Amino acid sequence: MHVQAVLFDGFDPLDVLGPLEILYAGGIATNGGITVELVSAEGARDVPSGLDLVTLRATARLDPERDGLILVPGAAGATEQGGPEDDSIPSRIARTQRTALPALLSTAMERPGVTMTTVCGGSLLLAMSGLLKGRYATGHHDALDVLWGLGATVVRARVVDDGDLVSGAGVTSGLDLGLHLLEREFGPRVAHVVEEMFAHERRGVVWRATGAEPAHI
């Protein structure tokens, strides 16, 4: 399984590195069953994060035709908007719409061999690109109303598994997302050994649209 972790100007480093480290460790635990790389819509380049101290290097262009996982992070920055080119999280995500990224993600989501995954504001990036209409998803709690408005079926869960779309809530949920993906793809023993390595126990139920319909409580 190959993982392409997407970088864009202003991305949140923990959204990327949290699940990526989990999946990288899963590659070790499966003797190379998982490979990971950092990509961008523009190709190989140094990509500044939303934290001034952190820049990561994308080594390739996002390939929407390649089977595997694509990981889309949210942004880091100020919480309030101000000015046409401000450094707020909403503005940094909105600026991705002026790049080639939405079209690449759209192509990828049409392929049966691709699983799209998001952390935090990554689901908002997809929704702003028109890619979450009618899909079950979660994201950062401050963005859930916007996700609803953009057509997503929002679930207030830490991880939501909608088949070829798996989304995580706030920033630290990327660890839970990574462990869930390991268990889903390789089984609980692989996920457990990585969970022990990181001394992190997953929180909450991974939500799926299966099972009995609950009564209102």
Short mmCIF file of C-alpha atoms in Angstrom, two decimals:
data_model
loop_
_atom_site.label_atom_id
_atom_site.label_comp_id
_atom_site.label_asym_id
_atom_site.label_seq_id
_atom_site.Cartn_x
_atom_site.Cartn_y
_atom_site.Cartn_z
CA MET A 1 0.00 0.00 0.00
CA HIS A 2 1.43 3.37 -1.03
CA VAL A 3 0.63 6.57 0.87
CA GLN A 4 0.84 10.01 -0.73
CA ALA A 5 0.75 12.72 1.94
CA VAL A 6 -0.23 16.05 0.38
CA LEU A 7 1.59 19.27 1.25
CA PHE A 8 0.33 22.75 0.38
CA ASP A 9 1.42 26.21 1.52
CA GLY A 10 0.23 26.67 5.11
CA PHE A 11 -0.45 22.99 5.89
CA ASP A 12 -0.55 21.82 9.51
CA PRO A 13 2.60 19.74 10.21
CA LEU A 14 0.96 17.51 12.82
CA ASP A 15 -1.93 16.68 10.47
CA VAL A 16 0.70 15.21 8.14
CA LEU A 17 3.37 13.82 10.44
CA GLY A 18 1.07 12.21 13.02
CA PRO A 19 -0.63 9.69 10.71
CA LEU A 20 2.42 9.49 8.45
CA GLU A 21 4.65 8.28 11.30
CA ILE A 22 2.02 5.71 12.27
CA LEU A 23 1.81 4.43 8.69
CA TYR A 24 5.60 4.51 8.25
CA ALA A 25 5.93 2.36 11.38
CA GLY A 26 3.28 0.09 9.89
CA GLY A 27 5.53 -0.31 6.87
CA ILE A 28 8.29 -1.56 9.16
CA ALA A 29 5.88 -3.89 10.97
CA THR A 30 4.73 -5.37 7.64
CA ASN A 31 8.21 -5.75 6.14
CA GLY A 32 7.63 -3.03 3.57
CA GLY A 33 3.89 -3.50 3.13
CA ILE A 34 3.44 0.27 3.30
CA THR A 35 5.47 2.95 1.53
CA VAL A 36 5.03 6.67 2.13
CA GLU A 37 6.02 9.88 0.36
CA LEU A 38 5.38 13.60 0.63
CA VAL A 39 3.84 15.16 -2.49
CA SER A 40 2.43 18.47 -3.69
CA ALA A 41 0.25 19.60 -6.57
CA GLU A 42 3.25 21.35 -8.11
CA GLY A 43 5.81 18.57 -7.76
CA ALA A 44 9.09 18.41 -5.86
CA ARG A 45 9.59 21.57 -3.81
CA ASP A 46 10.06 22.90 -0.29
CA VAL A 47 6.60 23.56 1.13
CA PRO A 48 6.19 26.04 4.00
CA SER A 49 3.79 24.94 6.70
CA GLY A 50 1.51 27.20 8.68
CA LEU A 51 4.17 27.29 11.42
CA ASP A 52 7.09 29.56 10.57
CA LEU A 53 9.66 27.10 11.92
CA VAL A 54 8.57 24.11 9.84
CA THR A 55 9.06 23.44 6.13
CA LEU A 56 8.81 19.98 4.57
CA ARG A 57 10.05 18.87 1.17
CA ALA A 58 7.68 17.28 -1.30
CA THR A 59 9.63 14.80 -3.39
CA ALA A 60 7.09 14.32 -6.18
CA ARG A 61 3.87 15.57 -7.74
CA LEU A 62 0.64 14.08 -6.44
CA ASP A 63 -0.23 11.20 -8.77
CA PRO A 64 -4.03 10.80 -8.87
CA GLU A 65 -3.75 7.63 -10.94
CA ARG A 66 -1.71 5.71 -8.37
CA ASP A 67 -3.56 3.20 -6.19
CA GLY A 68 -3.26 3.50 -2.43
CA LEU A 69 -3.97 6.16 0.18
CA ILE A 70 -3.94 9.91 -0.26
CA LEU A 71 -3.67 11.90 2.97
CA VAL A 72 -4.98 15.48 2.95
CA PRO A 73 -4.15 17.67 5.97
CA GLY A 74 -5.70 20.88 7.16
CA ALA A 75 -3.93 24.19 7.67
CA ALA A 76 -2.25 25.86 10.63
CA GLY A 77 -2.44 29.56 11.37
CA ALA A 78 -4.61 32.19 12.97
CA THR A 79 -8.21 31.34 13.76
CA GLU A 80 -9.60 34.74 12.71
CA GLN A 81 -9.63 36.07 9.17
CA GLY A 82 -8.32 39.52 8.32
CA GLY A 83 -7.42 40.96 4.94
CA PRO A 84 -7.49 39.44 1.44
CA GLU A 85 -4.25 37.45 1.85
CA ASP A 86 -4.27 36.78 5.58
CA ASP A 87 -2.66 33.85 7.39
CA SER A 88 -5.82 32.45 8.92
CA ILE A 89 -6.66 28.77 8.62
CA PRO A 90 -9.80 29.36 6.50
CA SER A 91 -7.89 31.61 4.09
CA ARG A 92 -4.99 29.19 3.72
CA ILE A 93 -7.39 26.38 2.89
CA ALA A 94 -9.33 28.63 0.52
CA ARG A 95 -6.13 29.51 -1.36
CA THR A 96 -5.66 25.84 -2.29
CA GLN A 97 -8.65 26.30 -4.58
CA ARG A 98 -6.49 28.48 -6.82
CA THR A 99 -3.99 25.65 -7.36
CA ALA A 100 -4.08 22.38 -9.29
CA LEU A 101 -4.82 20.44 -6.09
CA PRO A 102 -8.65 20.28 -6.30
CA ALA A 103 -8.57 18.84 -9.83
CA LEU A 104 -5.95 16.25 -8.86
CA LEU A 105 -7.98 15.19 -5.82
CA SER A 106 -11.14 14.99 -7.90
CA THR A 107 -9.44 12.67 -10.38
CA ALA A 108 -8.10 10.53 -7.56
CA MET A 109 -11.50 10.16 -5.92
CA GLU A 110 -12.94 8.78 -9.14
CA ARG A 111 -10.51 5.85 -9.09
CA PRO A 112 -11.63 2.63 -7.39
CA GLY A 113 -8.11 1.87 -6.17
CA VAL A 114 -7.70 5.10 -4.19
CA THR A 115 -8.74 5.71 -0.58
CA MET A 116 -8.91 9.40 0.30
CA THR A 117 -8.10 10.25 3.92
CA THR A 118 -8.26 13.60 5.71
CA VAL A 119 -7.25 15.06 9.04
CA CYS A 120 -8.80 18.13 10.66
CA GLY A 121 -9.34 20.82 8.01
CA GLY A 122 -8.46 18.41 5.21
CA SER A 123 -12.13 17.49 4.93
CA LEU A 124 -12.97 21.18 4.53
CA LEU A 125 -10.46 21.39 1.67
CA LEU A 126 -12.28 18.52 -0.08
CA ALA A 127 -15.68 20.03 0.64
CA MET A 128 -14.65 23.41 -0.77
CA SER A 129 -13.59 21.54 -3.90
CA GLY A 130 -17.12 20.05 -4.18
CA LEU A 131 -15.89 16.54 -3.37
CA LEU A 132 -17.85 15.70 -0.19
CA LYS A 133 -21.44 16.16 -1.33
CA GLY A 134 -23.51 13.36 0.18
CA ARG A 135 -20.48 11.75 1.83
CA TYR A 136 -20.17 10.92 5.51
CA ALA A 137 -17.29 12.89 7.01
CA THR A 138 -15.92 14.64 10.05
CA GLY A 139 -13.37 17.39 10.62
CA HIS A 140 -12.32 20.01 13.12
CA HIS A 141 -15.27 20.95 15.33
CA ASP A 142 -15.11 24.61 14.24
CA ALA A 143 -15.63 23.58 10.61
CA LEU A 144 -18.53 21.14 10.96
CA ASP A 145 -21.26 23.67 10.20
CA VAL A 146 -19.38 24.74 7.08
CA LEU A 147 -19.04 21.09 6.02
CA TRP A 148 -22.82 20.70 6.36
CA GLY A 149 -23.33 23.81 4.25
CA LEU A 150 -21.05 22.42 1.54
CA GLY A 151 -23.09 19.23 1.26
CA ALA A 152 -21.26 16.72 3.48
CA THR A 153 -23.20 14.46 5.83
CA VAL A 154 -21.38 15.38 9.02
CA VAL A 155 -20.81 12.88 11.81
CA ARG A 156 -19.48 14.10 15.16
CA ALA A 157 -16.99 11.28 15.58
CA ARG A 158 -13.23 11.17 15.95
CA VAL A 159 -12.82 8.96 12.87
CA VAL A 160 -15.46 8.36 10.17
CA ASP A 161 -14.98 5.46 7.74
CA ASP A 162 -17.05 5.92 4.58
CA GLY A 163 -15.31 3.23 2.54
CA ASP A 164 -12.95 4.95 0.14
CA LEU A 165 -13.14 8.13 2.23
CA VAL A 166 -11.83 8.09 5.81
CA SER A 167 -11.76 11.34 7.77
CA GLY A 168 -10.37 12.38 11.14
CA ALA A 169 -11.58 15.16 13.42
CA GLY A 170 -9.20 17.55 15.22
CA VAL A 171 -5.42 17.50 14.81
CA THR A 172 -4.51 14.64 17.18
CA SER A 173 -7.15 12.39 15.62
CA GLY A 174 -4.59 11.78 12.86
CA LEU A 175 -2.95 9.23 15.16
CA ASP A 176 -6.26 7.40 15.57
CA LEU A 177 -6.86 7.62 11.83
CA GLY A 178 -3.49 6.05 11.10
CA LEU A 179 -4.04 3.19 13.54
CA HIS A 180 -7.51 2.53 12.14
CA LEU A 181 -6.13 2.38 8.60
CA LEU A 182 -3.45 -0.08 9.73
CA GLU A 183 -6.06 -2.32 11.33
CA ARG A 184 -8.38 -2.04 8.33
CA GLU A 185 -5.69 -2.91 5.80
CA PHE A 186 -3.42 -5.29 7.74
CA GLY A 187 -5.33 -6.45 10.81
CA PRO A 188 -5.32 -5.79 14.55
CA ARG A 189 -1.96 -7.37 15.36
CA VAL A 190 -0.06 -4.93 13.15
CA ALA A 191 -2.10 -1.99 14.49
CA HIS A 192 -1.51 -3.14 18.07
CA VAL A 193 2.27 -3.35 17.80
CA VAL A 194 2.38 0.18 16.33
CA GLU A 195 -0.02 1.42 18.99
CA GLU A 196 2.34 0.09 21.66
CA MET A 197 5.34 1.67 19.93
CA PHE A 198 3.71 5.11 20.06
CA ALA A 199 2.21 4.62 23.55
CA HIS A 200 -1.08 5.94 22.17
CA GLU A 201 -4.47 4.32 22.69
CA ARG A 202 -7.17 5.18 20.21
CA ARG A 203 -10.18 7.13 21.47
CA GLY A 204 -13.82 6.72 20.55
CA VAL A 205 -15.66 4.53 18.10
CA VAL A 206 -14.77 4.55 14.41
CA TRP A 207 -18.12 5.51 12.88
CA ARG A 208 -19.51 3.63 9.86
CA ALA A 209 -22.94 3.70 8.25
CA THR A 210 -23.57 0.04 9.17
CA GLY A 211 -25.41 -1.88 11.86
CA ALA A 212 -28.70 -1.16 13.59
CA GLU A 213 -30.17 2.32 13.36
CA PRO A 214 -30.01 3.76 16.90
CA ALA A 215 -33.01 5.32 18.57
CA HIS A 216 -32.63 8.92 19.70
CA ILE A 217 -31.21 9.18 23.23
#
